[in-house]
CSV table of C-alpha atoms in Angstrom, one decimal:
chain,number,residue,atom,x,y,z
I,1,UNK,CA,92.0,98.4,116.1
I,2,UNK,CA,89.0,97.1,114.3
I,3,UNK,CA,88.0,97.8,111.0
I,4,UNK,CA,85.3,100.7,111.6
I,5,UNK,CA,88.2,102.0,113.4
I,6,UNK,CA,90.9,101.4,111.0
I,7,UNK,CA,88.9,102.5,107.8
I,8,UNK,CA,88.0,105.7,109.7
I,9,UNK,CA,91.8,106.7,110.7
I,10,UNK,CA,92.8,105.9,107.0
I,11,UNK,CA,90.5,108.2,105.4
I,12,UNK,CA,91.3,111.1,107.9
I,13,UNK,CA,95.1,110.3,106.4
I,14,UNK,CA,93.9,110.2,103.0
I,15,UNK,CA,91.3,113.4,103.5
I,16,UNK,CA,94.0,115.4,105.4
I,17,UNK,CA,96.5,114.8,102.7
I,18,UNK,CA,94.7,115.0,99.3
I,19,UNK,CA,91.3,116.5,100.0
I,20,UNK,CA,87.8,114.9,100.0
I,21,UNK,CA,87.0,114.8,96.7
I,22,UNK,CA,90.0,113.7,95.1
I,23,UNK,CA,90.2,110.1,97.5
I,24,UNK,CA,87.8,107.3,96.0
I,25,UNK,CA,86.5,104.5,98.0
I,26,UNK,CA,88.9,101.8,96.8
I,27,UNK,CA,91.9,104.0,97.9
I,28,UNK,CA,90.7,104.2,101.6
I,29,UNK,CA,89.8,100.7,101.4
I,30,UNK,CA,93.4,99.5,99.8
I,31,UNK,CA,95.1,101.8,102.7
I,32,UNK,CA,92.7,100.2,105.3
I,33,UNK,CA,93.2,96.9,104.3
I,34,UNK,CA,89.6,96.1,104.1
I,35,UNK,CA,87.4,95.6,101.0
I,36,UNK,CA,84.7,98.0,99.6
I,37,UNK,CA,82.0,96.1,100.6
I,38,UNK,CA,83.5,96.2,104.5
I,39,UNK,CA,83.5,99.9,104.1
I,40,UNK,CA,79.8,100.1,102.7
I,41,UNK,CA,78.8,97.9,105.3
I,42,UNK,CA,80.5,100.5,108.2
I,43,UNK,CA,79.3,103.5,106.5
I,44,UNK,CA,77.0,103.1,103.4
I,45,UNK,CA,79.0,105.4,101.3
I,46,UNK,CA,82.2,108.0,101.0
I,47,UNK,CA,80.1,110.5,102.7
I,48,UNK,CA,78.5,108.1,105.1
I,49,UNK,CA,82.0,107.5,105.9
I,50,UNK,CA,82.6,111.4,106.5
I,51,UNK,CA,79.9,112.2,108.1
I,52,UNK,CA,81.0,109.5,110.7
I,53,UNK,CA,84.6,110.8,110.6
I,54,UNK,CA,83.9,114.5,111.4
I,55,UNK,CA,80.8,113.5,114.1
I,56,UNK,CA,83.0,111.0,116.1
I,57,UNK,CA,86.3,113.7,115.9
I,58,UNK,CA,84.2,117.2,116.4
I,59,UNK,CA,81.0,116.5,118.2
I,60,UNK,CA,83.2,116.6,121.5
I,61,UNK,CA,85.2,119.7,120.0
I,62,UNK,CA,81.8,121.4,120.2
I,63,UNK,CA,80.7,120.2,123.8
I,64,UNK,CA,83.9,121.0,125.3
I,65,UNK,CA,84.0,124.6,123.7
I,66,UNK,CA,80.4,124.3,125.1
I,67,UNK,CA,81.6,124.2,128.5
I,68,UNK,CA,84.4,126.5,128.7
I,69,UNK,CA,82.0,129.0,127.2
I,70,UNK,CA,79.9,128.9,130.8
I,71,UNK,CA,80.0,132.3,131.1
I,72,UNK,CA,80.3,133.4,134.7
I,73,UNK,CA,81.0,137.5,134.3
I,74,UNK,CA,84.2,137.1,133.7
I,75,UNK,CA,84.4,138.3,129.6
I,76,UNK,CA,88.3,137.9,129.6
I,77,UNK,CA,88.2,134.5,131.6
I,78,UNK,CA,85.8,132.6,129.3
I,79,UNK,CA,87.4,133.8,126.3
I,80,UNK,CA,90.7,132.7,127.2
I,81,UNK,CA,88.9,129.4,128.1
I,82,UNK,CA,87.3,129.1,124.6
I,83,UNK,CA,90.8,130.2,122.9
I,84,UNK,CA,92.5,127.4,125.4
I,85,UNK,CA,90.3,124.4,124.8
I,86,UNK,CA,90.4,125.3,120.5
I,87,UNK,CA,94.1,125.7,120.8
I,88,UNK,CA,94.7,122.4,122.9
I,89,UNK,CA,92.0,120.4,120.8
I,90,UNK,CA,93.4,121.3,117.3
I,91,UNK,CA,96.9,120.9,119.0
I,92,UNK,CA,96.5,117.1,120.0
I,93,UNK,CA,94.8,116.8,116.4
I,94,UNK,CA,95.5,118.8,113.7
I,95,UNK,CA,94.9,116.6,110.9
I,96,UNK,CA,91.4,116.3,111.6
I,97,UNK,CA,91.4,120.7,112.4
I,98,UNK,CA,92.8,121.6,108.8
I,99,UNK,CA,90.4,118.7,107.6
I,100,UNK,CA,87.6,120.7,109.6
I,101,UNK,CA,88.9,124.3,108.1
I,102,UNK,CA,89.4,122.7,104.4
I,103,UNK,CA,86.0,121.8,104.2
I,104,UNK,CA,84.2,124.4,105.6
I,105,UNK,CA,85.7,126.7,103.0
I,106,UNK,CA,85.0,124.6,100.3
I,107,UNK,CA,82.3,125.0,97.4
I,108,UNK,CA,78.9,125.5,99.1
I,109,UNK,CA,76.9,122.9,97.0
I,110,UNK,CA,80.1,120.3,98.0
I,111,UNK,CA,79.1,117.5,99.6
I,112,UNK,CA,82.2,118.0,102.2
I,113,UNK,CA,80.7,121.2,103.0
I,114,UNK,CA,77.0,120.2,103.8
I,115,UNK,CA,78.9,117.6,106.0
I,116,UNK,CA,80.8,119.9,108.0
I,117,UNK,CA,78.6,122.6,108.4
I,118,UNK,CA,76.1,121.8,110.7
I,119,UNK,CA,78.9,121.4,113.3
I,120,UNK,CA,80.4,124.4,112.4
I,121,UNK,CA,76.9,126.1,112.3
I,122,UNK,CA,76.8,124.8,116.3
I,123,UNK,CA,79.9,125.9,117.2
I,124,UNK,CA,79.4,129.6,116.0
I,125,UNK,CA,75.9,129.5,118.1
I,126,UNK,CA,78.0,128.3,120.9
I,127,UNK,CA,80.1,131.8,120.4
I,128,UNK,CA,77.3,134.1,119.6
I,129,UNK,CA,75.2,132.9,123.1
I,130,UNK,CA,78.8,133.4,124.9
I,131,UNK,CA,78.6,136.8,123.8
I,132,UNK,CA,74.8,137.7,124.2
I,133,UNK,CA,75.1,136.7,127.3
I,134,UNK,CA,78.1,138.9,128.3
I,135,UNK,CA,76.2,142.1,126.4
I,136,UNK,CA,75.7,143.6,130.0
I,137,UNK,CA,78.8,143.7,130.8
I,138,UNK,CA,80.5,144.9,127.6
I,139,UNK,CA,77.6,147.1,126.4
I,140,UNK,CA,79.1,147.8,123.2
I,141,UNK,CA,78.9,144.5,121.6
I,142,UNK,CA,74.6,144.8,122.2
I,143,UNK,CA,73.1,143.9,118.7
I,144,UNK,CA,76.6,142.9,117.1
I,145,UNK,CA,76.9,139.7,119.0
I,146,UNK,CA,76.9,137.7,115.8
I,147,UNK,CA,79.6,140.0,114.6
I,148,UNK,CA,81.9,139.1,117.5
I,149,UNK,CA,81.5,135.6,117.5
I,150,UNK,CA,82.7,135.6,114.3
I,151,UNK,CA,85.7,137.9,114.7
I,152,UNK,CA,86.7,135.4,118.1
I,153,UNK,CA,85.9,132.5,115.9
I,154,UNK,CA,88.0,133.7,112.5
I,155,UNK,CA,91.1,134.8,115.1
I,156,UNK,CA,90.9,131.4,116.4
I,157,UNK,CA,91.0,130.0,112.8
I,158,UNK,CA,93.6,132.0,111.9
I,159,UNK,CA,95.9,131.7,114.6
I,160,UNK,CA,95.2,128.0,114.5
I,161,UNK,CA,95.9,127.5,110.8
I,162,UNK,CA,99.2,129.3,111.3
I,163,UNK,CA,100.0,127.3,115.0
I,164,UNK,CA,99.6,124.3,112.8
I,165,UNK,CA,102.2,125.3,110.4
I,166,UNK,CA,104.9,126.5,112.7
I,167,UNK,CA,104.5,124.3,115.9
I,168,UNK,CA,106.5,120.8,116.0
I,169,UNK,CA,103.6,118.0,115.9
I,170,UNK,CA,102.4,117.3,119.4
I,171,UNK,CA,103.5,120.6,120.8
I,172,UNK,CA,100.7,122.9,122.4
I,173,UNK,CA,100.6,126.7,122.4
I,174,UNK,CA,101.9,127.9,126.0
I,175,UNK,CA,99.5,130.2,128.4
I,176,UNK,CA,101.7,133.4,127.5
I,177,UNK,CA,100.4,133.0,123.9
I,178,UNK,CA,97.0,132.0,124.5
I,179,UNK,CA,96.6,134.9,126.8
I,180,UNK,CA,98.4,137.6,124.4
I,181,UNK,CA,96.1,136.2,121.8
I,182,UNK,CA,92.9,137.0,124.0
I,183,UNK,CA,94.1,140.2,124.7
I,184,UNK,CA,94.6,141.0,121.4
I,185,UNK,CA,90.7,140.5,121.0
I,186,UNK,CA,90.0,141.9,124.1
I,187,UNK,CA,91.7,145.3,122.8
I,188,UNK,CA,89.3,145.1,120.1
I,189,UNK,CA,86.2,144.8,121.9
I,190,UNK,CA,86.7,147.6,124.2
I,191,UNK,CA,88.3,150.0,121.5
């Protein structure tokens, strides 16, 4: 492992387990065995290094929810592959998810926050054109679109924030519950 690659692991450690604003440069550096200057070099700052953290772990979070979002009139079918490919991707890293869920919900004029939340502004417009375009099939969602996506999206959240307390590290969430859980949204829709 280089040191890019080191420095970045060590701050998703130190992130995950203390929060963003309360880990200094010198600490990741210590923990990454590099010195500050190496990390300046890599990443110009504490939110250079960040910015680089949550765009090499979520960019492909984004594209792959991206893809299972192809909506092919199947409502129940994409949803189920949205829900699957959030589930398996915070599953196989949930430091870097609760890192992702922390921030986001952070103080608005945070630094962390204006970090994160382009990529969570792209994954919601991801949602949202899932569901515009499945308004002709489900009729009843025409002009509340954005107010799906963001039900779907705070589910997911929710059920993932709790999967990440109760599951064993490493474990994934079987097809039974990712298929109750779209149901359960389902049920909502067409209620």
């Amino acid at each position: 492992m280089d040191n890019k690659e080191k420095i970045l692991r060590c701050a998703l450690d130190l992130f995950y387990a203390k929060g963003y604003d309360a880990v200094g440069v010198q600490e990741i550096a210590e923990k990454a065995g590099v010195t500050k200057p190496t990390l300046y070099y890599y990443f110009g700052s504490k939110y250079g290094l960040l910015e680089t953290l949550l765009n090499t772990e979520l960019s492909h979070v984004n594209e792959a929810v991206r893809e299972a979002a192809e909506y092919h009139g199947d409502v129940p079918a994409t949803l189920y592959r949205m829900a699957s490919k959030m589930l398996d991707l915070a599953s196989a890293n949930r430091k870097m998810y609760m890192l992702m869920m922390a921030l986001f919900y952070s103080a608005k004029e945070n630094e962390a926050y204006r970090a994160i939340r382009p990529l969570m502004t792209e994954l919601y417009g991801i949602v949202v054109h899932f569901f515009e375009e499945a308004t002709p099939q489900l009729g009843n969602i025409r002009g509340r679109q954005e107010q799906f996506a963001i039900g779907f999206l705070g589910t997911m959240n929710q059920y993932i924030l709790r999967m990440c307390d109760s599951l064993k590290e490493g474990a994934m969430v079987d097809d039974e519950r990712k298929k109750s859980l779209v149901d359960q949204f389902m049920y909502g829709i067409n209620s």
